[in-house]
Short mmCIF file of C-alpha atoms in Angstrom, two decimals:
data_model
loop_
_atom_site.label_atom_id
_atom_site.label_comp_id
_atom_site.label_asym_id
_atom_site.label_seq_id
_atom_site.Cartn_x
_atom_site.Cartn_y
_atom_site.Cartn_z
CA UNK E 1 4.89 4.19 0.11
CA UNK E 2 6.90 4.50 2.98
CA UNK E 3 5.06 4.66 6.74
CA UNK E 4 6.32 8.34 6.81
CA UNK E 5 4.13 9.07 3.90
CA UNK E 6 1.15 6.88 4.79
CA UNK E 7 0.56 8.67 7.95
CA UNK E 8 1.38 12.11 6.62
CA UNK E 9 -1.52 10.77 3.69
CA UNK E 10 -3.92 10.00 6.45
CA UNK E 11 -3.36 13.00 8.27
CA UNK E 12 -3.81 15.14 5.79
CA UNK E 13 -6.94 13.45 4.45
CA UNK E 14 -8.09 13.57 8.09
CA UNK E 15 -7.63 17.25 8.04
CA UNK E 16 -9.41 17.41 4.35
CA UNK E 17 -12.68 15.66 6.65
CA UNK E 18 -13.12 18.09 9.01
CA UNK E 19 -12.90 20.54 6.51
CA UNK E 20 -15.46 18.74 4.42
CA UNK E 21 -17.40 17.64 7.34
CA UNK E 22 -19.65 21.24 8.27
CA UNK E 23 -19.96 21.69 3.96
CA UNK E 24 -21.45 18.85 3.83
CA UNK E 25 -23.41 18.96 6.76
CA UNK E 26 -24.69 22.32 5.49
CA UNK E 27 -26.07 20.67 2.08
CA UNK E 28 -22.86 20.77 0.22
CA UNK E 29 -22.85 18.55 -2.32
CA UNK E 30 -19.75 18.74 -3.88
CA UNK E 31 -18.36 18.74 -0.54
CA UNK E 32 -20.04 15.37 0.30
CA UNK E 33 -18.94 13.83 -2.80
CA UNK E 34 -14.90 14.53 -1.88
CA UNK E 35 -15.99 12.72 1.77
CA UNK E 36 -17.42 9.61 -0.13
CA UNK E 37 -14.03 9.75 -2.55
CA UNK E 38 -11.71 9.91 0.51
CA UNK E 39 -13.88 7.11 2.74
CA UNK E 40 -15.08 4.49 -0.06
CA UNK E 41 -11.24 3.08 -0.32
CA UNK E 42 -11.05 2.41 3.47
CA UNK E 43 -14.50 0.96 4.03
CA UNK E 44 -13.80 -1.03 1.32
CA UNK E 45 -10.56 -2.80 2.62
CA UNK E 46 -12.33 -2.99 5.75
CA UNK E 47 -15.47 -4.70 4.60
CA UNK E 48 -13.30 -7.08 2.35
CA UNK E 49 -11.44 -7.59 5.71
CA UNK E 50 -14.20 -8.48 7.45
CA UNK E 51 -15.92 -10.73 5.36
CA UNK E 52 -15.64 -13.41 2.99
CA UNK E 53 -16.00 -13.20 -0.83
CA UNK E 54 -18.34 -14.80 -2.72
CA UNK E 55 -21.16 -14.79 -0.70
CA UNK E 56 -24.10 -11.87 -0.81
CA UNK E 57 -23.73 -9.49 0.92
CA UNK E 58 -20.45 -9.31 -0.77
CA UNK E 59 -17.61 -6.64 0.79
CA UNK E 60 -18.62 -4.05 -2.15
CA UNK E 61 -21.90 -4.40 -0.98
CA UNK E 62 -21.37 -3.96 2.61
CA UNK E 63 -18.93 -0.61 1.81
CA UNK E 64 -21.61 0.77 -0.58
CA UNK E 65 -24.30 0.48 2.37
CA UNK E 66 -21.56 2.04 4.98
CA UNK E 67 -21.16 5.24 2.26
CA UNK E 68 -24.94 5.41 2.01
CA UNK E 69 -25.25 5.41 5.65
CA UNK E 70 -22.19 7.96 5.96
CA UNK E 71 -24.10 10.36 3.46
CA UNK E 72 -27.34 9.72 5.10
CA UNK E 73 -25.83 10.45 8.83
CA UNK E 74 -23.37 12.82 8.13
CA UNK E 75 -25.60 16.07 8.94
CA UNK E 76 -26.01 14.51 12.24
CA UNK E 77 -21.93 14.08 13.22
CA UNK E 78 -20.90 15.54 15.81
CA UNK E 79 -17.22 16.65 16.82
CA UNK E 80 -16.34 14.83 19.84
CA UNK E 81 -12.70 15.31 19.78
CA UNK E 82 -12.25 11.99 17.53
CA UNK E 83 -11.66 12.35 13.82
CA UNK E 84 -14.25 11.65 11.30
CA UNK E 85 -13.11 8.45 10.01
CA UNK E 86 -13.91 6.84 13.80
CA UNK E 87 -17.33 7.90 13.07
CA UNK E 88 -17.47 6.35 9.42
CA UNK E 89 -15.37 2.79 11.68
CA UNK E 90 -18.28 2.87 13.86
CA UNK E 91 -20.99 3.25 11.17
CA UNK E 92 -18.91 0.26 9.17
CA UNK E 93 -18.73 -1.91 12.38
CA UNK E 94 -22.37 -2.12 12.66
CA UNK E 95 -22.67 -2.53 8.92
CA UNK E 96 -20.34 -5.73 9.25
CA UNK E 97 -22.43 -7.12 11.92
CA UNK E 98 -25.67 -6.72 9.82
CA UNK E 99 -24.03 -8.57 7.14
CA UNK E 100 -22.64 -11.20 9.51
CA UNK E 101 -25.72 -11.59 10.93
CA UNK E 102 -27.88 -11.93 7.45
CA UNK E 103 -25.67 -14.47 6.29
CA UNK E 104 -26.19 -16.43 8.94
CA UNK E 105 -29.74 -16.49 8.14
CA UNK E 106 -28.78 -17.08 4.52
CA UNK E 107 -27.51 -20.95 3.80
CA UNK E 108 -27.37 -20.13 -0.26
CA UNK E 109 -24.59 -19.23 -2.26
CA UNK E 110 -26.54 -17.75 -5.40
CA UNK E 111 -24.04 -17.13 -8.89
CA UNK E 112 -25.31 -14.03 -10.81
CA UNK E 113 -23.88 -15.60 -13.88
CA UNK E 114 -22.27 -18.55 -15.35
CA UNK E 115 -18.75 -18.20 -16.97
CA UNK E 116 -18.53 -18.00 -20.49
CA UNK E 117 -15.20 -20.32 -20.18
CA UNK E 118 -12.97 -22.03 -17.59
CA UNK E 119 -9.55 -20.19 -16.35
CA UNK E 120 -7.01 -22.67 -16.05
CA UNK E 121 -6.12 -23.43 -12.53
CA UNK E 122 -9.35 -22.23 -11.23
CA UNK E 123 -10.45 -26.29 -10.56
CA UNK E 124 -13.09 -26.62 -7.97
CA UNK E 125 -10.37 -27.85 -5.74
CA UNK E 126 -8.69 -24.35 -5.86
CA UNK E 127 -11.83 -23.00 -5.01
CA UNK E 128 -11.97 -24.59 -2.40
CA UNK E 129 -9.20 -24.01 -0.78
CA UNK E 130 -9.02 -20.69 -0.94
CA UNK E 131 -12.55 -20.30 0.56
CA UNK E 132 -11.64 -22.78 3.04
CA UNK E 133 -8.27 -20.62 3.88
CA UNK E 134 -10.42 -17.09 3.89
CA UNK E 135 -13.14 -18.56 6.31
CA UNK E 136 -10.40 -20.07 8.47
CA UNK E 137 -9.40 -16.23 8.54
CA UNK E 138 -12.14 -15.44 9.11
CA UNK E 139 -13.05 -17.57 12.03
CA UNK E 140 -9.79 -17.25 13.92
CA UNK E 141 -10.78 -13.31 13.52
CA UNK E 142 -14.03 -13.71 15.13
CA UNK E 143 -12.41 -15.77 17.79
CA UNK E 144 -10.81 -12.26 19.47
CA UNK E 145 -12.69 -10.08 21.52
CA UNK E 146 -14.45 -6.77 19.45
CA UNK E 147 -11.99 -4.24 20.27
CA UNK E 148 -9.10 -6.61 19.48
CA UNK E 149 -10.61 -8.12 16.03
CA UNK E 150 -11.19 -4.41 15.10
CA UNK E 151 -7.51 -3.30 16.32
CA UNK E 152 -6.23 -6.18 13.75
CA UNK E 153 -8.57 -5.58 10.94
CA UNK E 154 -7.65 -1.64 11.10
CA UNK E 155 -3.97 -2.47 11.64
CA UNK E 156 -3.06 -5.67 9.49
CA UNK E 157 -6.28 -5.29 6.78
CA UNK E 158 -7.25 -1.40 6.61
CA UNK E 159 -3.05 -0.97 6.93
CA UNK E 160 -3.40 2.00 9.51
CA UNK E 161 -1.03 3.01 11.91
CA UNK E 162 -1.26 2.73 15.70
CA UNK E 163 -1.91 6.22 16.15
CA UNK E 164 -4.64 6.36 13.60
CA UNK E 165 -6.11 3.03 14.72
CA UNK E 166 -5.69 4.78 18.42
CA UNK E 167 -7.86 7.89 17.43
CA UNK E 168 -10.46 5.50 15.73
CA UNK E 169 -11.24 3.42 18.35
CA UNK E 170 -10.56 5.74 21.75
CA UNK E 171 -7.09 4.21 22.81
CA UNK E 172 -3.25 5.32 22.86
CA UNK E 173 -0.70 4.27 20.36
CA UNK E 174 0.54 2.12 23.00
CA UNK E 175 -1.83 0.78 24.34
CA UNK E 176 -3.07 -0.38 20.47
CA UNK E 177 0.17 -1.98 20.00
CA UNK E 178 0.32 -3.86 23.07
CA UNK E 179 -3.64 -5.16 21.94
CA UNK E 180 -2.84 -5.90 18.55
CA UNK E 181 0.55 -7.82 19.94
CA UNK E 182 -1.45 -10.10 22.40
CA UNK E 183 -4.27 -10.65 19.53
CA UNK E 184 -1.92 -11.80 17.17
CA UNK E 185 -0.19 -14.22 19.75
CA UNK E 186 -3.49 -15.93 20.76
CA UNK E 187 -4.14 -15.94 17.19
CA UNK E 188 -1.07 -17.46 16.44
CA UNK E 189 -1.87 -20.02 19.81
CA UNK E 190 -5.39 -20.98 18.16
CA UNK E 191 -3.84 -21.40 14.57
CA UNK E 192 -1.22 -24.19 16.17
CA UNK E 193 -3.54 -25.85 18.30
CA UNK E 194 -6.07 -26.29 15.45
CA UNK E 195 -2.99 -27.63 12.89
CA UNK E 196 -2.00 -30.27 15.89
CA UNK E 197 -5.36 -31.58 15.97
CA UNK E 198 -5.42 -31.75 11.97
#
């Protein structure tokens, strides 16, 4: 899909939401249901861009909790100039945060079930390095200030543009560029300095 037609997607789904938005808010249920089948896809790339597979709460998890929350809450939105979706961001940020912060607490790593057989190349080893590489993501993420992590995550992860991640978090299209620009250099900076001291 070319950027043309992402944006002129996300417009017009942004346009669909504050159709949807008063329905809803007036006890429309089929109205409410379109807003979870429009906002489930992008809290779920954002939840699986903000944290790490494998572990519960897992990023399905974390976006099924945001929808609840966005269902429970949405009777209480109000227009403040910003679309809808930076009001579903905001409710997701804090959702990501809980989860971040539970496991913390949370040292296990439960399985709900035991394979039934072995894929090949899946060895421990493999596993391992791929968890290794999505923490290390993850950790060089939480190294950059909030607004900056969430300018990447809604740029490079959620794949928005700059003037939809501008509306979302209160910011120009410039002035997103220029952050997500001087995130990805000291992310790039961090990255190096770590591999010289491997």
């Amino acid at each position: 899909m070319s950027e043309y037609a992402e944006v002129h997607s996300v417009n017009d789904a942004e346009r669909e939401l504050a159709a949807l938005v008063p329905l809803a808010a007036g006890g429309d249920r089929s109205a409410l249901q379109r807003i979870m089948e429009i906002v489930h896809p992008m809290v779920l790339r954002y939840a699986r861009a903000r944290i790490s597979g494998g572990r519960h709460p897992t990023p399905e998890d974390v976006a099924q909790e945001i929808c609840l929350a966005v269902t429970t809450s949405v009777a209480n939105y109000v227009d403040r100039g910003r679309p809808f979706m930076a009001f579903v961001y905001g409710i997701a940020s804090n959702k990501v945060a809980d989860a971040h912060r539970s496991l913390s607490r949370d040292l296990s790593n439960p399985t709900d079930e035991v394979p039934d057989y072995i894929r090949d190349g899946d060895t421990p080893e493999d596993y391992a390095l791929v968890s290794d590489g999505s923490n290390r993501v993850h950790a060089l993420l939480d190294s950059l200030s909030d607004k900056a992590r969430e300018i990447v995550t809604l740029r490079v992860f959620v794949g928005l543009s700059a003037e939809e991640t501008a509306r979302i978090v209160g910011s120009t299209p410039g002035a997103v560029r220029v952050a997500q620009h001087r995130a990805l250099a000291a992310l790039r900076k961090k990255l190096n300095e770590q591999e010289h001291q491997a």
